[in-house]
Tab-separated table of C-alpha atoms in Angstrom:
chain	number	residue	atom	x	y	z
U	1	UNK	CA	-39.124	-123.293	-54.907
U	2	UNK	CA	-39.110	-122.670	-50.935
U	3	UNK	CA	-38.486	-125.089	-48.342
U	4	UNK	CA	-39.925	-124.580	-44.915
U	5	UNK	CA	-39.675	-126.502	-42.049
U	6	UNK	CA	-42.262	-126.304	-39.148
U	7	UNK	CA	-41.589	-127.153	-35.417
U	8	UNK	CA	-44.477	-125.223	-34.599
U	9	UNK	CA	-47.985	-124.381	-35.192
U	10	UNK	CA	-48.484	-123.810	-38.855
U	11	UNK	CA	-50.161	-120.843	-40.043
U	12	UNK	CA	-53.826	-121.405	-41.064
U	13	UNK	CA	-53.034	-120.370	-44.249
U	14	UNK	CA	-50.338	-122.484	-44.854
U	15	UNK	CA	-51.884	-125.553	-43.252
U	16	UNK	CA	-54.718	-125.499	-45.214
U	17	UNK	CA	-52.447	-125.117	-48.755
U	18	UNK	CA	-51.387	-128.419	-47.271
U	19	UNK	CA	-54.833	-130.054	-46.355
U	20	UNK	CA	-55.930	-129.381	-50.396
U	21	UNK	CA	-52.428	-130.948	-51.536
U	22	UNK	CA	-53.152	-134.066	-49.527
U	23	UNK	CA	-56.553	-134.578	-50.369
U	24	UNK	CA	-55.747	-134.633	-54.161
U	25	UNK	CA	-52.689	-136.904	-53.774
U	26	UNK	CA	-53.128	-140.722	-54.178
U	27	UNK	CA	-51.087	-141.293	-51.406
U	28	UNK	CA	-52.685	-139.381	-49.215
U	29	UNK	CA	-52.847	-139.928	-45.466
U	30	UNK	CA	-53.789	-138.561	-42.121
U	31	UNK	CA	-50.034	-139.339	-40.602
U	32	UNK	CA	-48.762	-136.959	-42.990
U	33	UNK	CA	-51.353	-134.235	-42.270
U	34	UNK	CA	-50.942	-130.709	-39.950
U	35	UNK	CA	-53.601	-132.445	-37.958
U	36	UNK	CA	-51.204	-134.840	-36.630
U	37	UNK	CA	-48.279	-132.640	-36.811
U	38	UNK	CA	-51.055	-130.401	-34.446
U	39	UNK	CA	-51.475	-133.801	-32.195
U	40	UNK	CA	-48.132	-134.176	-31.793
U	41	UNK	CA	-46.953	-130.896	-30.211
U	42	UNK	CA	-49.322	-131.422	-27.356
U	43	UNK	CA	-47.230	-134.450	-26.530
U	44	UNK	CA	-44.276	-134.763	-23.938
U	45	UNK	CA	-41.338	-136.357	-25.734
U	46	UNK	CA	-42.602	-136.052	-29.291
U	47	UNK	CA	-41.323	-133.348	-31.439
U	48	UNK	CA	-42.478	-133.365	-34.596
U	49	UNK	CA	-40.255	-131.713	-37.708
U	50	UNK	CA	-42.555	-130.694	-40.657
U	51	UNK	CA	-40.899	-130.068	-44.116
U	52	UNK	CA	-42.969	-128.216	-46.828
U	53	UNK	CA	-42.151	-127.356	-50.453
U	54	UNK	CA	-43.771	-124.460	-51.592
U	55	UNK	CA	-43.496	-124.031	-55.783
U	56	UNK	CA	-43.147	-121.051	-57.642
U	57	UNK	CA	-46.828	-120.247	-57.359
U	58	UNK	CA	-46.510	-120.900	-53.590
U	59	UNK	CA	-48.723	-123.885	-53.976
U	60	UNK	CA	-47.403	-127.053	-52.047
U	61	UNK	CA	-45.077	-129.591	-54.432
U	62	UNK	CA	-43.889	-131.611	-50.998
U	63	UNK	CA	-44.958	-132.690	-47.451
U	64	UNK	CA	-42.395	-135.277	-45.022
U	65	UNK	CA	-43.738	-135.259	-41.344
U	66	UNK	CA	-41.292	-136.895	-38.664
U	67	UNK	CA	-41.271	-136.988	-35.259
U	68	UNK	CA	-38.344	-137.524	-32.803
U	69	UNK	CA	-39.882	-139.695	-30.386
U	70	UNK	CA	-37.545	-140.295	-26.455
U	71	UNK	CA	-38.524	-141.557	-23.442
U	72	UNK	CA	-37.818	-139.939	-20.074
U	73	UNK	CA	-35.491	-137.276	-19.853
U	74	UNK	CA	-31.521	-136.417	-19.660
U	75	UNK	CA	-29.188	-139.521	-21.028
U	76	UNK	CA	-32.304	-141.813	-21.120
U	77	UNK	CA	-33.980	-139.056	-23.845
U	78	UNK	CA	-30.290	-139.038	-25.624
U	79	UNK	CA	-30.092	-142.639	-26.290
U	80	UNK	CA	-33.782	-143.702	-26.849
U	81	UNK	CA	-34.398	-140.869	-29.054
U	82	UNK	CA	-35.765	-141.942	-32.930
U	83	UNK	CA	-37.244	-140.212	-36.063
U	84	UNK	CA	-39.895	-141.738	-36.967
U	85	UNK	CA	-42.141	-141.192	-40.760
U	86	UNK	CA	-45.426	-142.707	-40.836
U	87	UNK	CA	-46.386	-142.740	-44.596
U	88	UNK	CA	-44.180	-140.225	-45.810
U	89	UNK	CA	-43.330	-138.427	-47.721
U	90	UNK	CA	-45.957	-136.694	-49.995
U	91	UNK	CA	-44.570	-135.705	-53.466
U	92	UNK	CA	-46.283	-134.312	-56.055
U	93	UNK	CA	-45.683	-136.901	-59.152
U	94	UNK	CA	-42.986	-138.605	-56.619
U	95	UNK	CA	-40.774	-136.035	-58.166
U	96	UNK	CA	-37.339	-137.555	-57.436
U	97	UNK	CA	-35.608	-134.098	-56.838
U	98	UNK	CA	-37.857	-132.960	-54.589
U	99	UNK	CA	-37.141	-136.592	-52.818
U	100	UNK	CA	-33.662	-135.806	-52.571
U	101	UNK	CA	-34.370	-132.035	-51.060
U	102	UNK	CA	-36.641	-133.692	-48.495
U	103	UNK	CA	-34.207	-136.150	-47.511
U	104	UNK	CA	-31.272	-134.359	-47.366
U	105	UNK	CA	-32.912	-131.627	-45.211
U	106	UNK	CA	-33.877	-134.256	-42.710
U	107	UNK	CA	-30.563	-135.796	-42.456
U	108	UNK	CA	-29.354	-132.263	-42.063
U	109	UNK	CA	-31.595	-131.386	-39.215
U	110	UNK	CA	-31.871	-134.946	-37.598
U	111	UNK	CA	-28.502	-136.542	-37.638
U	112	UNK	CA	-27.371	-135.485	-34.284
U	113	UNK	CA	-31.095	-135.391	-32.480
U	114	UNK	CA	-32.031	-139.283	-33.325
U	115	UNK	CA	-29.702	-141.826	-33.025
U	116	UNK	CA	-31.724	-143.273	-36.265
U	117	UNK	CA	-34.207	-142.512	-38.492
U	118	UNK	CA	-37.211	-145.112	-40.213
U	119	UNK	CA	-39.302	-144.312	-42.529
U	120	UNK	CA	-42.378	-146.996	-42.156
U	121	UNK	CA	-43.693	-147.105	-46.083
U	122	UNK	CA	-47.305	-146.892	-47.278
U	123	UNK	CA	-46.777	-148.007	-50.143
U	124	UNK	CA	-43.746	-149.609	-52.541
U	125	UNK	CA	-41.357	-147.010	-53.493
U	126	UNK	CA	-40.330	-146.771	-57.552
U	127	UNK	CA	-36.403	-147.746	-58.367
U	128	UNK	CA	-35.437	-144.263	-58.823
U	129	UNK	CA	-36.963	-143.147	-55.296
U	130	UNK	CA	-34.887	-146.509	-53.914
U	131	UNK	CA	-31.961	-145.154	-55.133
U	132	UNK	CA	-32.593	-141.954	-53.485
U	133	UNK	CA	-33.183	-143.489	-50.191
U	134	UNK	CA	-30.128	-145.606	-50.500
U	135	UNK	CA	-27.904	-141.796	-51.711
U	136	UNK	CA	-28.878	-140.321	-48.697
U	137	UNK	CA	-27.660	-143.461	-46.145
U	138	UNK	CA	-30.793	-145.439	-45.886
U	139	UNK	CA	-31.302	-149.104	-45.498
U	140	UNK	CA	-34.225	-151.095	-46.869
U	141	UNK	CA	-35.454	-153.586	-44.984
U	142	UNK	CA	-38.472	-155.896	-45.515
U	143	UNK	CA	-41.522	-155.303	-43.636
U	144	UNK	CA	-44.981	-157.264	-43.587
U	145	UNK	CA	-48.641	-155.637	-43.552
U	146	UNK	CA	-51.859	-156.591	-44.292
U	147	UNK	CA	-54.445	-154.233	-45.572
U	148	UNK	CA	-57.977	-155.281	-45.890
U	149	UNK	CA	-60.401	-153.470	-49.169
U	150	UNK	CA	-63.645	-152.158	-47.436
U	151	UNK	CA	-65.890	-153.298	-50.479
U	152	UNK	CA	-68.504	-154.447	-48.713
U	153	UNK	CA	-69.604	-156.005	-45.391
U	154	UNK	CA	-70.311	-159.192	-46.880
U	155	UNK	CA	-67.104	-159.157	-48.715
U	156	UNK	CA	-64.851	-158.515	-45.373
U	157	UNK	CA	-66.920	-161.223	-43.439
U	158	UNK	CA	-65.894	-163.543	-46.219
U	159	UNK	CA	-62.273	-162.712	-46.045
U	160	UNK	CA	-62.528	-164.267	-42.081
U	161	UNK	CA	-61.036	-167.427	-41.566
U	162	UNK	CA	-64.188	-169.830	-40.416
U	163	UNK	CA	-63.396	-169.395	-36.731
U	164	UNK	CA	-62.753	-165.974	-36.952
U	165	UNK	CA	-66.308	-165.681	-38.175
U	166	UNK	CA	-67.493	-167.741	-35.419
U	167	UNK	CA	-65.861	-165.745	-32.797
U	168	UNK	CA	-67.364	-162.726	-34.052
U	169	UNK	CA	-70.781	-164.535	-33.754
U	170	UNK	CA	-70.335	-165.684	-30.173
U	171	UNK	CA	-68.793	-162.130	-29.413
U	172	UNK	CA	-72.468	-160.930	-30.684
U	173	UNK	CA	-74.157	-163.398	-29.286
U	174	UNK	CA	-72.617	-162.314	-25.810
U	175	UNK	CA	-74.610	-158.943	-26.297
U	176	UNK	CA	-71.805	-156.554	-26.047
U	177	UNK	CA	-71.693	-153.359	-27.209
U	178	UNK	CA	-69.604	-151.380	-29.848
U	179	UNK	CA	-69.590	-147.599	-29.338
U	180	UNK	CA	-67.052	-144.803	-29.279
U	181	UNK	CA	-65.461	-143.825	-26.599
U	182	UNK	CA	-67.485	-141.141	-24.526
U	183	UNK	CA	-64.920	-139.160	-22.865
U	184	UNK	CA	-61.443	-139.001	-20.936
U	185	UNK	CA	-62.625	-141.510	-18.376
U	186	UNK	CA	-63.320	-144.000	-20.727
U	187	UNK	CA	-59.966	-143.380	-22.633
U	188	UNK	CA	-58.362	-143.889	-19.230
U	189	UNK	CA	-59.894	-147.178	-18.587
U	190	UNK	CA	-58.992	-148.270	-21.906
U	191	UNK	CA	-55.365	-147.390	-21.369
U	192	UNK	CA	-55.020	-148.903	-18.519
U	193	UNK	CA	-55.929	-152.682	-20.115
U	194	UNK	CA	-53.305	-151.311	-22.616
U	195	UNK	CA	-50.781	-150.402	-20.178
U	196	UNK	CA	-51.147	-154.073	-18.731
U	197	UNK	CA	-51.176	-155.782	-21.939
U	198	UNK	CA	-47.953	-154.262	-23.474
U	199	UNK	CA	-45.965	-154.463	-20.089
U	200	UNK	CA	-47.085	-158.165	-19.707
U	201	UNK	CA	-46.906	-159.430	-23.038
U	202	UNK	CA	-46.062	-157.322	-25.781
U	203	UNK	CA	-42.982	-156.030	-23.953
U	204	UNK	CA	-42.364	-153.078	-25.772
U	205	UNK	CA	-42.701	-149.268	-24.900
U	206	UNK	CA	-46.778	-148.129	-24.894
U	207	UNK	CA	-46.721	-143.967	-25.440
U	208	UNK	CA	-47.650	-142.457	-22.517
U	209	UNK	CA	-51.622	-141.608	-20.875
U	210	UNK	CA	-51.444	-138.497	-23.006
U	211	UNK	CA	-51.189	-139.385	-25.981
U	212	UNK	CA	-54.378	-141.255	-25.616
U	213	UNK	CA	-55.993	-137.918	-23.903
U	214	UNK	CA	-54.328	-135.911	-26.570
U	215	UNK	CA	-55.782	-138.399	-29.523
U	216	UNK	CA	-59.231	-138.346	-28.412
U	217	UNK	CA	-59.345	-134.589	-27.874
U	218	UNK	CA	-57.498	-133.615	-30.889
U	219	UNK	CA	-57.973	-136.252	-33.407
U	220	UNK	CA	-61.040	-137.916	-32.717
U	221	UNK	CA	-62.690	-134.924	-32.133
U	222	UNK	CA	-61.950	-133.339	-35.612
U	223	UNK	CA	-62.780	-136.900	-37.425
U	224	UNK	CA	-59.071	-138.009	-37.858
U	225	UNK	CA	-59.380	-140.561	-35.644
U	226	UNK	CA	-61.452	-142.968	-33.284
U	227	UNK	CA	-61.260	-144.588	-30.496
U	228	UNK	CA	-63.994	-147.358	-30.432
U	229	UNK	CA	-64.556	-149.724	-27.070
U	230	UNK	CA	-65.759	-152.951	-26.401
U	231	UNK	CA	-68.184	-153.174	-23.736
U	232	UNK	CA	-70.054	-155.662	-21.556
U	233	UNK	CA	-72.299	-155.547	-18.669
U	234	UNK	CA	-71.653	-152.030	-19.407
U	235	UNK	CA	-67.967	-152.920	-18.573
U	236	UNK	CA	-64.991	-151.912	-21.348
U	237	UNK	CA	-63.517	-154.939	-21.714
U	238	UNK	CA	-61.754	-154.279	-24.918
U	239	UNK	CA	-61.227	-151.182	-27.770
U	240	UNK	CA	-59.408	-149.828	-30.761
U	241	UNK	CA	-57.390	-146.816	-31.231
U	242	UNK	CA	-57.451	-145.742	-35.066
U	243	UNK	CA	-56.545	-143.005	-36.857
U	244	UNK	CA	-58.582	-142.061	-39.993
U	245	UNK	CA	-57.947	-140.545	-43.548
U	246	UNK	CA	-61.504	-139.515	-44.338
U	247	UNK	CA	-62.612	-141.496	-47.611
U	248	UNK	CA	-59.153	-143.387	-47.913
U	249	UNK	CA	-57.478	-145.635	-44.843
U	250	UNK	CA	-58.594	-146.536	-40.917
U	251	UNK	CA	-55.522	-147.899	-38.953
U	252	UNK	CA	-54.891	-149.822	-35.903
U	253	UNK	CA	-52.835	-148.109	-33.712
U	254	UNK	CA	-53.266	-149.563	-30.529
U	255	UNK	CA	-55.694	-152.798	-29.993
U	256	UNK	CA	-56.393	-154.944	-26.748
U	257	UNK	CA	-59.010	-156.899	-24.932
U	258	UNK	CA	-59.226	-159.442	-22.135
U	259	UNK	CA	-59.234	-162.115	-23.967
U	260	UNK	CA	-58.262	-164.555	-20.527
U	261	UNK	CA	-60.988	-162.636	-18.577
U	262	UNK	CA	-63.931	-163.150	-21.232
U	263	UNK	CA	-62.477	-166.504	-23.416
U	264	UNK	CA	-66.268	-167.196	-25.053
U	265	UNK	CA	-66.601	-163.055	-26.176
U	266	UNK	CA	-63.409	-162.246	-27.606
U	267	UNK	CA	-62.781	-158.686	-26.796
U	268	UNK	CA	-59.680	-158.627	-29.509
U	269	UNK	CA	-61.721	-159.832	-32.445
U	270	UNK	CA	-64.707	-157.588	-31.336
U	271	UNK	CA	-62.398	-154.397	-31.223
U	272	UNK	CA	-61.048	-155.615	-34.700
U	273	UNK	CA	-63.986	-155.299	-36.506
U	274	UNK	CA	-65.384	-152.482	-35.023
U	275	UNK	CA	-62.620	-150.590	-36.693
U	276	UNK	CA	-63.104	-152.529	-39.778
U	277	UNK	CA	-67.139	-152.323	-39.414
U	278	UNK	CA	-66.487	-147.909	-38.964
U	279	UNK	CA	-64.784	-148.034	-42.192
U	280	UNK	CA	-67.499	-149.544	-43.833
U	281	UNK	CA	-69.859	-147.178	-42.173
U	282	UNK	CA	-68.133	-144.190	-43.128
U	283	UNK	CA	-66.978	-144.104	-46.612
U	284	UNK	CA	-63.688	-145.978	-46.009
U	285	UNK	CA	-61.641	-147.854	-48.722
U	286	UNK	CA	-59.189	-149.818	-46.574
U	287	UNK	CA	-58.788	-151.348	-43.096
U	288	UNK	CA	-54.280	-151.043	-42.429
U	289	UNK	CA	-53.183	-153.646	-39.426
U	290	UNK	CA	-50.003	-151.447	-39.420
U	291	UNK	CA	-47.404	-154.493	-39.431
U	292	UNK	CA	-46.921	-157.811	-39.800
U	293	UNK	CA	-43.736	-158.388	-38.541
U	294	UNK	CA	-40.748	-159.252	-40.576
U	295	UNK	CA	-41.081	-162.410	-42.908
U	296	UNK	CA	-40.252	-165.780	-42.179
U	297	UNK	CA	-39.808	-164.760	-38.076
U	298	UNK	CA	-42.407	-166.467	-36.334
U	299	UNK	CA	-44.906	-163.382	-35.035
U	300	UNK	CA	-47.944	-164.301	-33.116
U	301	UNK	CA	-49.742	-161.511	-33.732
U	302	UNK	CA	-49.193	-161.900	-37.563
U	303	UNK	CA	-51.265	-165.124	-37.311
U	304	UNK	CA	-53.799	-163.470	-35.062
U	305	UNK	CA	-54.115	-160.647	-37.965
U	306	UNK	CA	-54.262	-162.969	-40.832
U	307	UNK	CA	-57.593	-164.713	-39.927
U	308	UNK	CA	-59.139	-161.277	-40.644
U	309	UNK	CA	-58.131	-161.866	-44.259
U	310	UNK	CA	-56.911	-158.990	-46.809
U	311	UNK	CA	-53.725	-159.032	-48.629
U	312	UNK	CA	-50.251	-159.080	-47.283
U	313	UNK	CA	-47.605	-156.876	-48.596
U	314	UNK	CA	-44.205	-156.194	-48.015
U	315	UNK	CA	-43.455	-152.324	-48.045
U	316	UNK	CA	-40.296	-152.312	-46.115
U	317	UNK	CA	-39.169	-149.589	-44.119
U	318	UNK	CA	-36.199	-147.619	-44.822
U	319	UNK	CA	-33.865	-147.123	-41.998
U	320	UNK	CA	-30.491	-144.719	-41.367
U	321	UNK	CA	-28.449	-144.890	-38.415
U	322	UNK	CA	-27.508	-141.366	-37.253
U	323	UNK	CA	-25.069	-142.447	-34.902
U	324	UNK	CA	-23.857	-146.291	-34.857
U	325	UNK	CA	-21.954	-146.060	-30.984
U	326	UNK	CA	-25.494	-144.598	-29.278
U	327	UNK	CA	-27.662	-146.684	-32.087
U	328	UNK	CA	-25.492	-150.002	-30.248
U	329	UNK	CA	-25.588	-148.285	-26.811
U	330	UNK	CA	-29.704	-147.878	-26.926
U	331	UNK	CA	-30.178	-151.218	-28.622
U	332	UNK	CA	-28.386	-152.858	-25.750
U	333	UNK	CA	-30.448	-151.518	-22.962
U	334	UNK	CA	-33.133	-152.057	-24.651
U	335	UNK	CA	-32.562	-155.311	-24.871
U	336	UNK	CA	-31.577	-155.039	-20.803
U	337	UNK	CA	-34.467	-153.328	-20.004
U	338	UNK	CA	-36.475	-156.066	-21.978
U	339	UNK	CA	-35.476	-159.080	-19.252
U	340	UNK	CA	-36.594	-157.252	-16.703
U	341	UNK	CA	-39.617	-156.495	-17.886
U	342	UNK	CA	-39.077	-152.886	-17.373
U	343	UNK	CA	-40.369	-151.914	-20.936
């Protein structure tokens, strides 16, 4: 058994060994994948850490994809820096000592580059794997999503709350139109009605132009991803940006829409579905709203999500402070930086 970790471009070899691994693996999904691990190290302030298991036969047994994620540069990179898993890891038969390698080579190689470390689950972890977490100084914590089952058109559309169905009719009605984004223009225009909306209202940090530029040239050029717009009067008023695991899962990443500006088309519920309405056009099981919020704390958003229907689960996230005096430190300014609308 090897273990190899990857802070660079993976040999082709290699990365496809991976690629046949994931595609056979229930759990299975693009934010585990050397495609994003590619995405990310075209990005300023993402470094991604990739850890492999090879077996015996050299064959992979193992995948766990983080990425150290800071903003800015000097102190400000020091104390916003955070390791972040999206859907990992990847274990053959969620064999717990392979779990327990994974882990404890991450803690290893982390612990004094992020001042924590979350894993945001996929899916619900067995007891033994818990334990395992919870061994290697992890916290779970609950966690809402809401995943939708791309059946059937008809079945989705039922799943929508009366209004939400409405909505979608007037949105239609309005004669907009649904298409893919085009090129980097268009990607800039959309992030710019991001860029508004999360310093605004949402409040919290938005990645930077490039990682838009960098997801439409990497990801949604290969098919891992899509980044669909809402136009009208040939104006984008509106889009989605979602990853994709071919024949499994499309996510919302990022989602806006001037909603004030165009109250009777509702740019937000248009760029909803036509996520949801790719899915169904391409072979896709599941629609993932990425988060809910936590339960029982009011959330708008959760209550903008849930009209969509689907089913609501509680995954949790496991979380492990690296260092509690810069984990309080960066949670402070945050906080700071929060009132002032800085963030």
């Amino acid at each position: 058994m090897t273990l190899k970790v990857y802070r660079e471009a993976i040999p082709q070899d290699e990365a496809r060994k991976i690629e046949v691994f994931l595609k056979t693996h229930p759990a299975d999904t693009i934010f585990q994948s050397p495609a994003f691990h590619h995405f990310y190290l075209g990005l300023l302030h993402y470094h991604p850490w990739y850890f492999v298991i090879f077996n015996a036969k050299n064959d992979v047994s193992a995948v766990l994809l983080a990425v150290i994620i800071s903003e800015g540069g000097g102190l400000m990179a020091r104390v916003s820096s955070r390791c972040v898993v999206y859907g990992g890891p990847i274990i053959n038969a969620d064999d717990p000592s392979l779990l327990a390698l994974l882990l404890a080579s991450l803690n290893k190689n982390i612990k004094h580059r992020a001042i924590f470390t979350q894993f945001r689950n996929f899916r619900i972890w067995n007891e033994t794997a818990t334990s395992i977490f919870l061994g290697h100084g992890f916290e779970l914590r609950d966690r809402l999503n809401l995943i939708v089952s791309l059946k059937s058109k008809e079945a989705v559309l039922a799943g929508f709350s009366a209004s939400r169905r409405r909505q979608l009719k007037k949105a239609f009605a309005s004669e907009i139109v649904i298409r893919p984004a085009k090129n980097l223009k268009e990607v800039r225009i959309l992030f710019q009605l991001l860029f508004k909306l999360y310093r605004n209202k949402v409040k919290k940090p938005l990645p930077p132009l490039s990682f838009f530029e960098q997801f439409f040239m990497k990801l949604a050029a290969s098919g891992h991803g899509v980044i669909l717009l809402v136009l009208y009067e040939n104006e984008i008023i509106g889009g989605i940006v979602s990853p994709v695991t071919p024949a499994h899962t499309i996510s919302e990443l990022y989602v806006c829409g001037l909603d004030r500006e165009y109250p009777n088309i509702y740019p937000s519920v248009a760029a909803t579905w036509a996520a949801l309405e790719y899915g169904l056009n391409n072979g896709i099981r599941y629609f993932d709203f990425m988060g809910l919020g936590k339960p029982d704390v009011p959330y708008g958003v959760r209550d903008f999500k849930l009209r969509f229907g689907g089913d609501q689960v509680n995954y949790g996230r496991f979380a492990r402070r690296n260092s509690k005096v810069l984990y309080a430190i960066a949670e402070f300014g945050y906080n700071v930086l929060r009132s002032f609308k800085k963030i």
